PDB file of C-alpha atoms in Angstrom:
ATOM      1  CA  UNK P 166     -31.366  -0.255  -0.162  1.00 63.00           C
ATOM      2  CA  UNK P 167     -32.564  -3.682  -0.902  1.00 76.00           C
ATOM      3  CA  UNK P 168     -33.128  -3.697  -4.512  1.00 81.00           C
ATOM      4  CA  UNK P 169     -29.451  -2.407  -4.839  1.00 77.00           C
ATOM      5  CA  UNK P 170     -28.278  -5.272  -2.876  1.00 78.00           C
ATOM      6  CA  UNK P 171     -30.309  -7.370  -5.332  1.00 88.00           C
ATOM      7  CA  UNK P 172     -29.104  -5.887  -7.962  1.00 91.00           C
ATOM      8  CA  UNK P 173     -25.248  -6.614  -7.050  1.00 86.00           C
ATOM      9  CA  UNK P 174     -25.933  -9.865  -5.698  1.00 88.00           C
ATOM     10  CA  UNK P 175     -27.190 -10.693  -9.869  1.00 93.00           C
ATOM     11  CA  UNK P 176     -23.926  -8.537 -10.843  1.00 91.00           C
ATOM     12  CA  UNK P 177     -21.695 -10.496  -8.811  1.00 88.00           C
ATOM     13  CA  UNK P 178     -23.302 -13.899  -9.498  1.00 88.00           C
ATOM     14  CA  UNK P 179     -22.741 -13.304 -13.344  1.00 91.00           C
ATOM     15  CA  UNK P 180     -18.889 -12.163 -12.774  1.00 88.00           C
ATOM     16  CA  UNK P 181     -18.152 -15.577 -10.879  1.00 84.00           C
ATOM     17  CA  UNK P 182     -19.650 -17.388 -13.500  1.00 86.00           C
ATOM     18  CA  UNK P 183     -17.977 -16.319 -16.015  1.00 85.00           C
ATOM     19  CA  UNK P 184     -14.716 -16.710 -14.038  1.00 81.00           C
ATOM     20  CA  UNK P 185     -15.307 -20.408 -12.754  1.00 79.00           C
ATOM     21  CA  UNK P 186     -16.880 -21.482 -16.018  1.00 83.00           C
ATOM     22  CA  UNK P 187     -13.391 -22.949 -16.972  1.00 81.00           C
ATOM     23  CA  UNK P 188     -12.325 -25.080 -14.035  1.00 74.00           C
ATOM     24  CA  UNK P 189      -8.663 -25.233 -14.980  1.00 76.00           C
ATOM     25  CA  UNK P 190      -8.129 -21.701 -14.859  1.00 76.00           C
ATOM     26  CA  UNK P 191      -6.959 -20.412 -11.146  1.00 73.00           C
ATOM     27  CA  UNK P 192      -9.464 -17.862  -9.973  1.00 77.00           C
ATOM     28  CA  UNK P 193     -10.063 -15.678  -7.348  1.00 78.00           C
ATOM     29  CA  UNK P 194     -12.989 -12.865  -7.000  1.00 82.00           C
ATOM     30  CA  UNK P 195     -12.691  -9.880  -4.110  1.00 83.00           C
ATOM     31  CA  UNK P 196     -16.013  -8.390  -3.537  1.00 84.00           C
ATOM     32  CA  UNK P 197     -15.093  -5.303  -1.090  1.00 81.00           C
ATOM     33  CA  UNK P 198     -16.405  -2.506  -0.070  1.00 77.00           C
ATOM     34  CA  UNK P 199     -14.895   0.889   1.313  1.00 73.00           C
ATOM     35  CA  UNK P 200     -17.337   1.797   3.550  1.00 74.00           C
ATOM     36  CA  UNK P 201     -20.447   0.302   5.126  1.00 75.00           C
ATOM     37  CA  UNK P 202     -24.148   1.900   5.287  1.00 76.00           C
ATOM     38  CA  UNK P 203     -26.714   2.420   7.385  1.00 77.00           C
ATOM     39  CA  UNK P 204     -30.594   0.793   6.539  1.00 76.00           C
ATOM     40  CA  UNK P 205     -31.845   4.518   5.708  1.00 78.00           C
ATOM     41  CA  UNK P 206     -28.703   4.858   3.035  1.00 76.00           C
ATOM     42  CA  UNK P 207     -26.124   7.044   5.113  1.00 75.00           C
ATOM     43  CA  UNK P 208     -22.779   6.869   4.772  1.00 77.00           C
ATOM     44  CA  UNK P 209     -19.492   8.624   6.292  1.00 75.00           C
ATOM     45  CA  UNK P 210     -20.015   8.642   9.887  1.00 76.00           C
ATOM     46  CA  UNK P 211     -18.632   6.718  12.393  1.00 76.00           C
ATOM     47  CA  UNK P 212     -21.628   4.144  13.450  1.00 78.00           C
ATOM     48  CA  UNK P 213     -20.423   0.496  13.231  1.00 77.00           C
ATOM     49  CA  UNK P 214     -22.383  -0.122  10.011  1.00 78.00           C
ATOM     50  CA  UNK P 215     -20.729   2.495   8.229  1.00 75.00           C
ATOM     51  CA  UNK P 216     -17.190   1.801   8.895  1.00 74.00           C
ATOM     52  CA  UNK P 217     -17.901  -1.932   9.140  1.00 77.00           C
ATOM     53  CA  UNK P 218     -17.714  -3.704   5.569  1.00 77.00           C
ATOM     54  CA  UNK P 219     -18.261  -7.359   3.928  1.00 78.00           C
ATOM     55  CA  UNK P 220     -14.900  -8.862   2.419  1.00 80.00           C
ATOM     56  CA  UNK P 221     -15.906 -11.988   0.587  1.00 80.00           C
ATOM     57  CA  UNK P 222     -12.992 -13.946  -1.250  1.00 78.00           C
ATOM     58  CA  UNK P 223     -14.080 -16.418  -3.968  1.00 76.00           C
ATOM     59  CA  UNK P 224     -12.006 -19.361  -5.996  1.00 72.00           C
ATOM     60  CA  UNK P 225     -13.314 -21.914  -7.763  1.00 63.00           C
ATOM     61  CA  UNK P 226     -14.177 -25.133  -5.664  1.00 62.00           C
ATOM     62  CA  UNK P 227     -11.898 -27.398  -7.583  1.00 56.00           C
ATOM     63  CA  UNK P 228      -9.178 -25.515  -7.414  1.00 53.00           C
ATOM     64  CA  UNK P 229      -9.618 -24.789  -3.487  1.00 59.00           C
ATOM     65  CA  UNK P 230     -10.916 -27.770  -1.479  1.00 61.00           C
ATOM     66  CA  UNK P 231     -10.546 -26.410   1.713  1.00 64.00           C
ATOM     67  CA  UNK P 232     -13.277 -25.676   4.128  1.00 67.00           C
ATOM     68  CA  UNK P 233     -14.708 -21.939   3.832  1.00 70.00           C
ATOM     69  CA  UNK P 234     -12.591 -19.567   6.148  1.00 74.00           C
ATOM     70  CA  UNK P 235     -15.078 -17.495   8.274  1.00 77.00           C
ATOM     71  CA  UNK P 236     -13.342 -14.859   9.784  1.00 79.00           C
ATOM     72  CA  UNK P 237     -15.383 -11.882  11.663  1.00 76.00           C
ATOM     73  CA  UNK P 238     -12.874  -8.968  11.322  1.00 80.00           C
ATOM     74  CA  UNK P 239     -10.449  -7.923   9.088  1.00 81.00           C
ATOM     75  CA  UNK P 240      -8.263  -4.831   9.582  1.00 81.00           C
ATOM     76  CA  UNK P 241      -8.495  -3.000   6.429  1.00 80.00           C
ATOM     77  CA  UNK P 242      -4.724  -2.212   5.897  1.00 83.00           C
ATOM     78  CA  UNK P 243      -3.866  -6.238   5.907  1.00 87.00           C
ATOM     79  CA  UNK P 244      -6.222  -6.422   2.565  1.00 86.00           C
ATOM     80  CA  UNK P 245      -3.341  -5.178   0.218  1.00 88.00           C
ATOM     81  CA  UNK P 246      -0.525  -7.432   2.052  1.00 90.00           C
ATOM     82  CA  UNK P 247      -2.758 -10.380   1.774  1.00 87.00           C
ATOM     83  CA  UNK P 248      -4.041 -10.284  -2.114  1.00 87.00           C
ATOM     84  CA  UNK P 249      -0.221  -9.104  -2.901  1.00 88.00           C
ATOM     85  CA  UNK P 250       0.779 -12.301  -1.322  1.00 84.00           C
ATOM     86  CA  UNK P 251      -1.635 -14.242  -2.899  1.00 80.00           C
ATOM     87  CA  UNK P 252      -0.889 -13.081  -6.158  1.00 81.00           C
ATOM     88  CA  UNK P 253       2.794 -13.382  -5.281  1.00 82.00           C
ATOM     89  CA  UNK P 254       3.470  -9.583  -6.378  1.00 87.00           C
ATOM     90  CA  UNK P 255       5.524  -7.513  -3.588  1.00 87.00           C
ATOM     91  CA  UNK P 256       3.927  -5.940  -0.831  1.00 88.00           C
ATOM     92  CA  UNK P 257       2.997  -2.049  -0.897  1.00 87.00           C
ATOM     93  CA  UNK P 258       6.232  -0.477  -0.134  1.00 83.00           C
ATOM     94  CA  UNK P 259       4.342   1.849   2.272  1.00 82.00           C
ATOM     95  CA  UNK P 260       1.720  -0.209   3.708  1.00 81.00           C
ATOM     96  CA  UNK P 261       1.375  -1.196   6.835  1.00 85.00           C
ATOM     97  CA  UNK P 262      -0.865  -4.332   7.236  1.00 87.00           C
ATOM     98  CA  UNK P 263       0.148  -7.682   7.982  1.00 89.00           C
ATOM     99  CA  UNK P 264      -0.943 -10.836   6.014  1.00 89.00           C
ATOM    100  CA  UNK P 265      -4.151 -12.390   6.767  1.00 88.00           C
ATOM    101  CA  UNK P 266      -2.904 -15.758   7.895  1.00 85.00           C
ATOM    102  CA  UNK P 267      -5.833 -17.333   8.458  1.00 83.00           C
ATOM    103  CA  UNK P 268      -6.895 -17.334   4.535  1.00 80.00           C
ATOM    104  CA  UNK P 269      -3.385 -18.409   3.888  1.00 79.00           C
ATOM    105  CA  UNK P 270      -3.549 -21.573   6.125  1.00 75.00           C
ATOM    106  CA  UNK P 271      -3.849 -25.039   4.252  1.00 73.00           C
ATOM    107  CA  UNK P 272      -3.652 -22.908   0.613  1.00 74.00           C
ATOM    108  CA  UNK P 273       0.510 -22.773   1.161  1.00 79.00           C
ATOM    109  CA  UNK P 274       2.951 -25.002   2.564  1.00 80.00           C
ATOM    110  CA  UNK P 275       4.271 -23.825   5.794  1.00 82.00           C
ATOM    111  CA  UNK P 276       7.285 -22.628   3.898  1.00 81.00           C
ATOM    112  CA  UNK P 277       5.900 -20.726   1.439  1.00 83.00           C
ATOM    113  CA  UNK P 278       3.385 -19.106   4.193  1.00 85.00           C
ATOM    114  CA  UNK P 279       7.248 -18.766   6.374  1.00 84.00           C
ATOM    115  CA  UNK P 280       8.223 -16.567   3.440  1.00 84.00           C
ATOM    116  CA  UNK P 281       5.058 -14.760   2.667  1.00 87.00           C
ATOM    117  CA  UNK P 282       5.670 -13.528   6.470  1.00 88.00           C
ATOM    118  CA  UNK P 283       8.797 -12.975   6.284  1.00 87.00           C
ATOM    119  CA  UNK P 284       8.615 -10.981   3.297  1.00 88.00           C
ATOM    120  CA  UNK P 285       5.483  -8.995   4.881  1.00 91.00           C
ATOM    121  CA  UNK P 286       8.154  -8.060   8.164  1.00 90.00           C
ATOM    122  CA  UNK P 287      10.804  -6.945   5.509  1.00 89.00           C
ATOM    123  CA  UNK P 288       8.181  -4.085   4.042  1.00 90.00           C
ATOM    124  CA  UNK P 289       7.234  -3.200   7.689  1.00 90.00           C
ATOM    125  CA  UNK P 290      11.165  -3.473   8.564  1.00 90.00           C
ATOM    126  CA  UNK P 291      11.862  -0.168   6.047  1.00 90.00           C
ATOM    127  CA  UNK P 292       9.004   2.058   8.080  1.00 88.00           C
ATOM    128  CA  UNK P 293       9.274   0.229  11.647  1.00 90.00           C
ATOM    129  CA  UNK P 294      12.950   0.625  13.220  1.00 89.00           C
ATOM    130  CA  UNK P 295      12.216  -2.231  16.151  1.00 90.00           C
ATOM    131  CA  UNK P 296      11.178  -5.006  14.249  1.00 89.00           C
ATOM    132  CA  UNK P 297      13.440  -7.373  15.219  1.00 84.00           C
ATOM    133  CA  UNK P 298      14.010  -8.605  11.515  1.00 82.00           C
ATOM    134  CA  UNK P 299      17.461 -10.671  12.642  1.00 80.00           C
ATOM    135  CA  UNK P 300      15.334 -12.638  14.371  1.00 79.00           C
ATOM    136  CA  UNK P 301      13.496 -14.145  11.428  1.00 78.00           C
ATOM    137  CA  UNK P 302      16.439 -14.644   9.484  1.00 73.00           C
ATOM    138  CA  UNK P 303      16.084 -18.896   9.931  1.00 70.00           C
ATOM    139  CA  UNK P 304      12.314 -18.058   9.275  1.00 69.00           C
ATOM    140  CA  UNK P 305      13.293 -16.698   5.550  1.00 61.00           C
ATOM    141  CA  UNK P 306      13.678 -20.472   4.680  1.00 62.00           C
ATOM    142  CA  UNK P 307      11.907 -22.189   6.862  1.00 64.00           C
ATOM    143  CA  UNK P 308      12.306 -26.302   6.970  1.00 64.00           C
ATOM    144  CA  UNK P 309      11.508 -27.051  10.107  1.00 68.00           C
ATOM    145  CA  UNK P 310       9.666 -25.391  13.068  1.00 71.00           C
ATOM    146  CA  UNK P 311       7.531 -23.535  10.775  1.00 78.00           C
ATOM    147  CA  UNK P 312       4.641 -23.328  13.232  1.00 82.00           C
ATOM    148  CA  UNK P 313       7.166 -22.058  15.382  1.00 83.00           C
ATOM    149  CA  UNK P 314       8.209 -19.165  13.119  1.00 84.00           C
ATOM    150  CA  UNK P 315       4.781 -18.123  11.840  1.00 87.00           C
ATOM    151  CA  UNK P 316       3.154 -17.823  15.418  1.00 88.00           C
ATOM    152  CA  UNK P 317       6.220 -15.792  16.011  1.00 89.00           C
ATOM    153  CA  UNK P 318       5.751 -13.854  12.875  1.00 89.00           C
ATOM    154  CA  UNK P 319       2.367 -13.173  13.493  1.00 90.00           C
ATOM    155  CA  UNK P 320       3.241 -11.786  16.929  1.00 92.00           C
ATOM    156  CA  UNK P 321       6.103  -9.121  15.458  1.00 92.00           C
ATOM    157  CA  UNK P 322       3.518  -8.506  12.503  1.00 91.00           C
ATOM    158  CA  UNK P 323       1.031  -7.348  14.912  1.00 90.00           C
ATOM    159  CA  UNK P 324       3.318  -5.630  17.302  1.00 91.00           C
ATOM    160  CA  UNK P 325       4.709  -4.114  14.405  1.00 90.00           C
ATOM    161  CA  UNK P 326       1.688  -2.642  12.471  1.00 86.00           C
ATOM    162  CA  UNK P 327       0.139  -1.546  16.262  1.00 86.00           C
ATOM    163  CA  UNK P 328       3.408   0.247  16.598  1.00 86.00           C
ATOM    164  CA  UNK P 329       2.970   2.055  12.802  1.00 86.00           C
ATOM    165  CA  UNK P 330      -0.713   2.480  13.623  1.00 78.00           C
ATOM    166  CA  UNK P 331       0.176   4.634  16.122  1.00 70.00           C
ATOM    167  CA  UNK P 332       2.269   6.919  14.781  1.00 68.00           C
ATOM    168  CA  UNK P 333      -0.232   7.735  12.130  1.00 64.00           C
ATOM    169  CA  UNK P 334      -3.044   8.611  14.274  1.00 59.00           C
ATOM    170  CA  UNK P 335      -0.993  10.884  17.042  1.00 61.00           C
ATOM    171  CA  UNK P 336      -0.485  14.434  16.403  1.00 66.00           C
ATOM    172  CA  UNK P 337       1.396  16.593  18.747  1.00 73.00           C
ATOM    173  CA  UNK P 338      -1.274  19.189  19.073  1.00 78.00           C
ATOM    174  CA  UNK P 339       1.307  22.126  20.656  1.00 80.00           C
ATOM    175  CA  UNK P 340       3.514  21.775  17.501  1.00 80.00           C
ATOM    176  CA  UNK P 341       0.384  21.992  15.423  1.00 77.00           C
ATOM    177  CA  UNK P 342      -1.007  24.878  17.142  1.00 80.00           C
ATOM    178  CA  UNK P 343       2.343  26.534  16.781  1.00 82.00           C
ATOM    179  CA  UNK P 344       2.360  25.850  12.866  1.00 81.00           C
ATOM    180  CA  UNK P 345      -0.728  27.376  12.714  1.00 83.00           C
ATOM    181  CA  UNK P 346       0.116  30.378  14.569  1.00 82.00           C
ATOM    182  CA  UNK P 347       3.844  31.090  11.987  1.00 82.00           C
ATOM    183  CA  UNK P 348       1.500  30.522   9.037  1.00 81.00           C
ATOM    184  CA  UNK P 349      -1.546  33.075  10.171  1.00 77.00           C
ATOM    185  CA  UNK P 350       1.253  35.724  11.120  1.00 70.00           C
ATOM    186  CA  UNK P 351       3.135  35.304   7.823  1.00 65.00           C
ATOM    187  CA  UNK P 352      -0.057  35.274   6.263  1.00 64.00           C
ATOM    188  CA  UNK P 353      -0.901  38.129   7.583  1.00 60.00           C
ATOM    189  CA  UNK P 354       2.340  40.084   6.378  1.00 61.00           C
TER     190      UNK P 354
END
């Protein structure tokens, strides 16, 4: 496994270069994986180093002259709300993830990171009945008390994509069991 890690380490060095060579141009490089691995090569189980994965986000240092975020976990489904946001392109229509605030901090105004939020809690309004999106509506346009609205954001983001989480993963195993029992006798017919 080492050489490959080698290998993509080169790979990844030459792509950055290429993309930071001309400082005026406003960069930024996702290296992400989908799943993790463990030291003998497996894959596709549930052991913390194969569903754990690096997330590394790259700009160029004069265009970014903030201190390196470090952050140890990142939910998977707030990767799409967060590079749509930071591209400025519309959220998934059907994802559920919130916007990684922390990468967001000290790159936008406080307004602009208002919006980004409040735009995030529209998409998750459209699949999550209780968010509470009359709440925000000050938020939308935030000039003063921003702090104020993102922390309280943050808080119906997360409430919000726990709530859509769930429904996801829960199946109600009697109407299941009776699906499967209709199809094997008409099946069987």
């Amino acid at each position: 496994m080492k050489p490959k890690l080698v290998e993509m380490d080169k790979v990844i060095e030459q792509i950055h270069g290429h993309l930071t060579a001309d400082p005026t141009k406003r960069t930024v490089m996702f290296v992400l994986g989908d799943h993790g691995m463990t030291d003998s090569g497996n894959h596709g189980g549930s052991s913390p180093e194969e569903v754990n994965t690096a997330f590394l986000a790259i700009s160029h240092p004069h265009l970014d002259k903030q201190s390196p975020v470090k952050i140890e976990m990142i939910n998977q489904l707030d990767i799409a709300p967060t590079i749509s946001s930071l591209f400025g392109v519309p959220i998934p229509q059907f994802g559920i993830g919130k916007v990684v605030r922390q990468l967001l901090d000290g790159r936008v105004s406080d307004s602009v990171l208002c919006t980004l939020l409040h735009n995030n809690l529209v998409t998750l309004s459209k699949q999550d009945p209780l968010v509470k999106l009359q709440t925000f509506q000050n938020c939308q346009t935030c000039t003063k008390d921003c702090k104020k609205c993102i922390d309280q954001m943050e808080k119906e983001l997360q409430s919000s994509r726990e709530r859509l989480s769930g429904q996801y993963g829960t199946f109600n195993i009697p109407v299941l069991v009776l699906c499967l029992l209709v199809s094997t006798v008409v099946v069987s017919y």
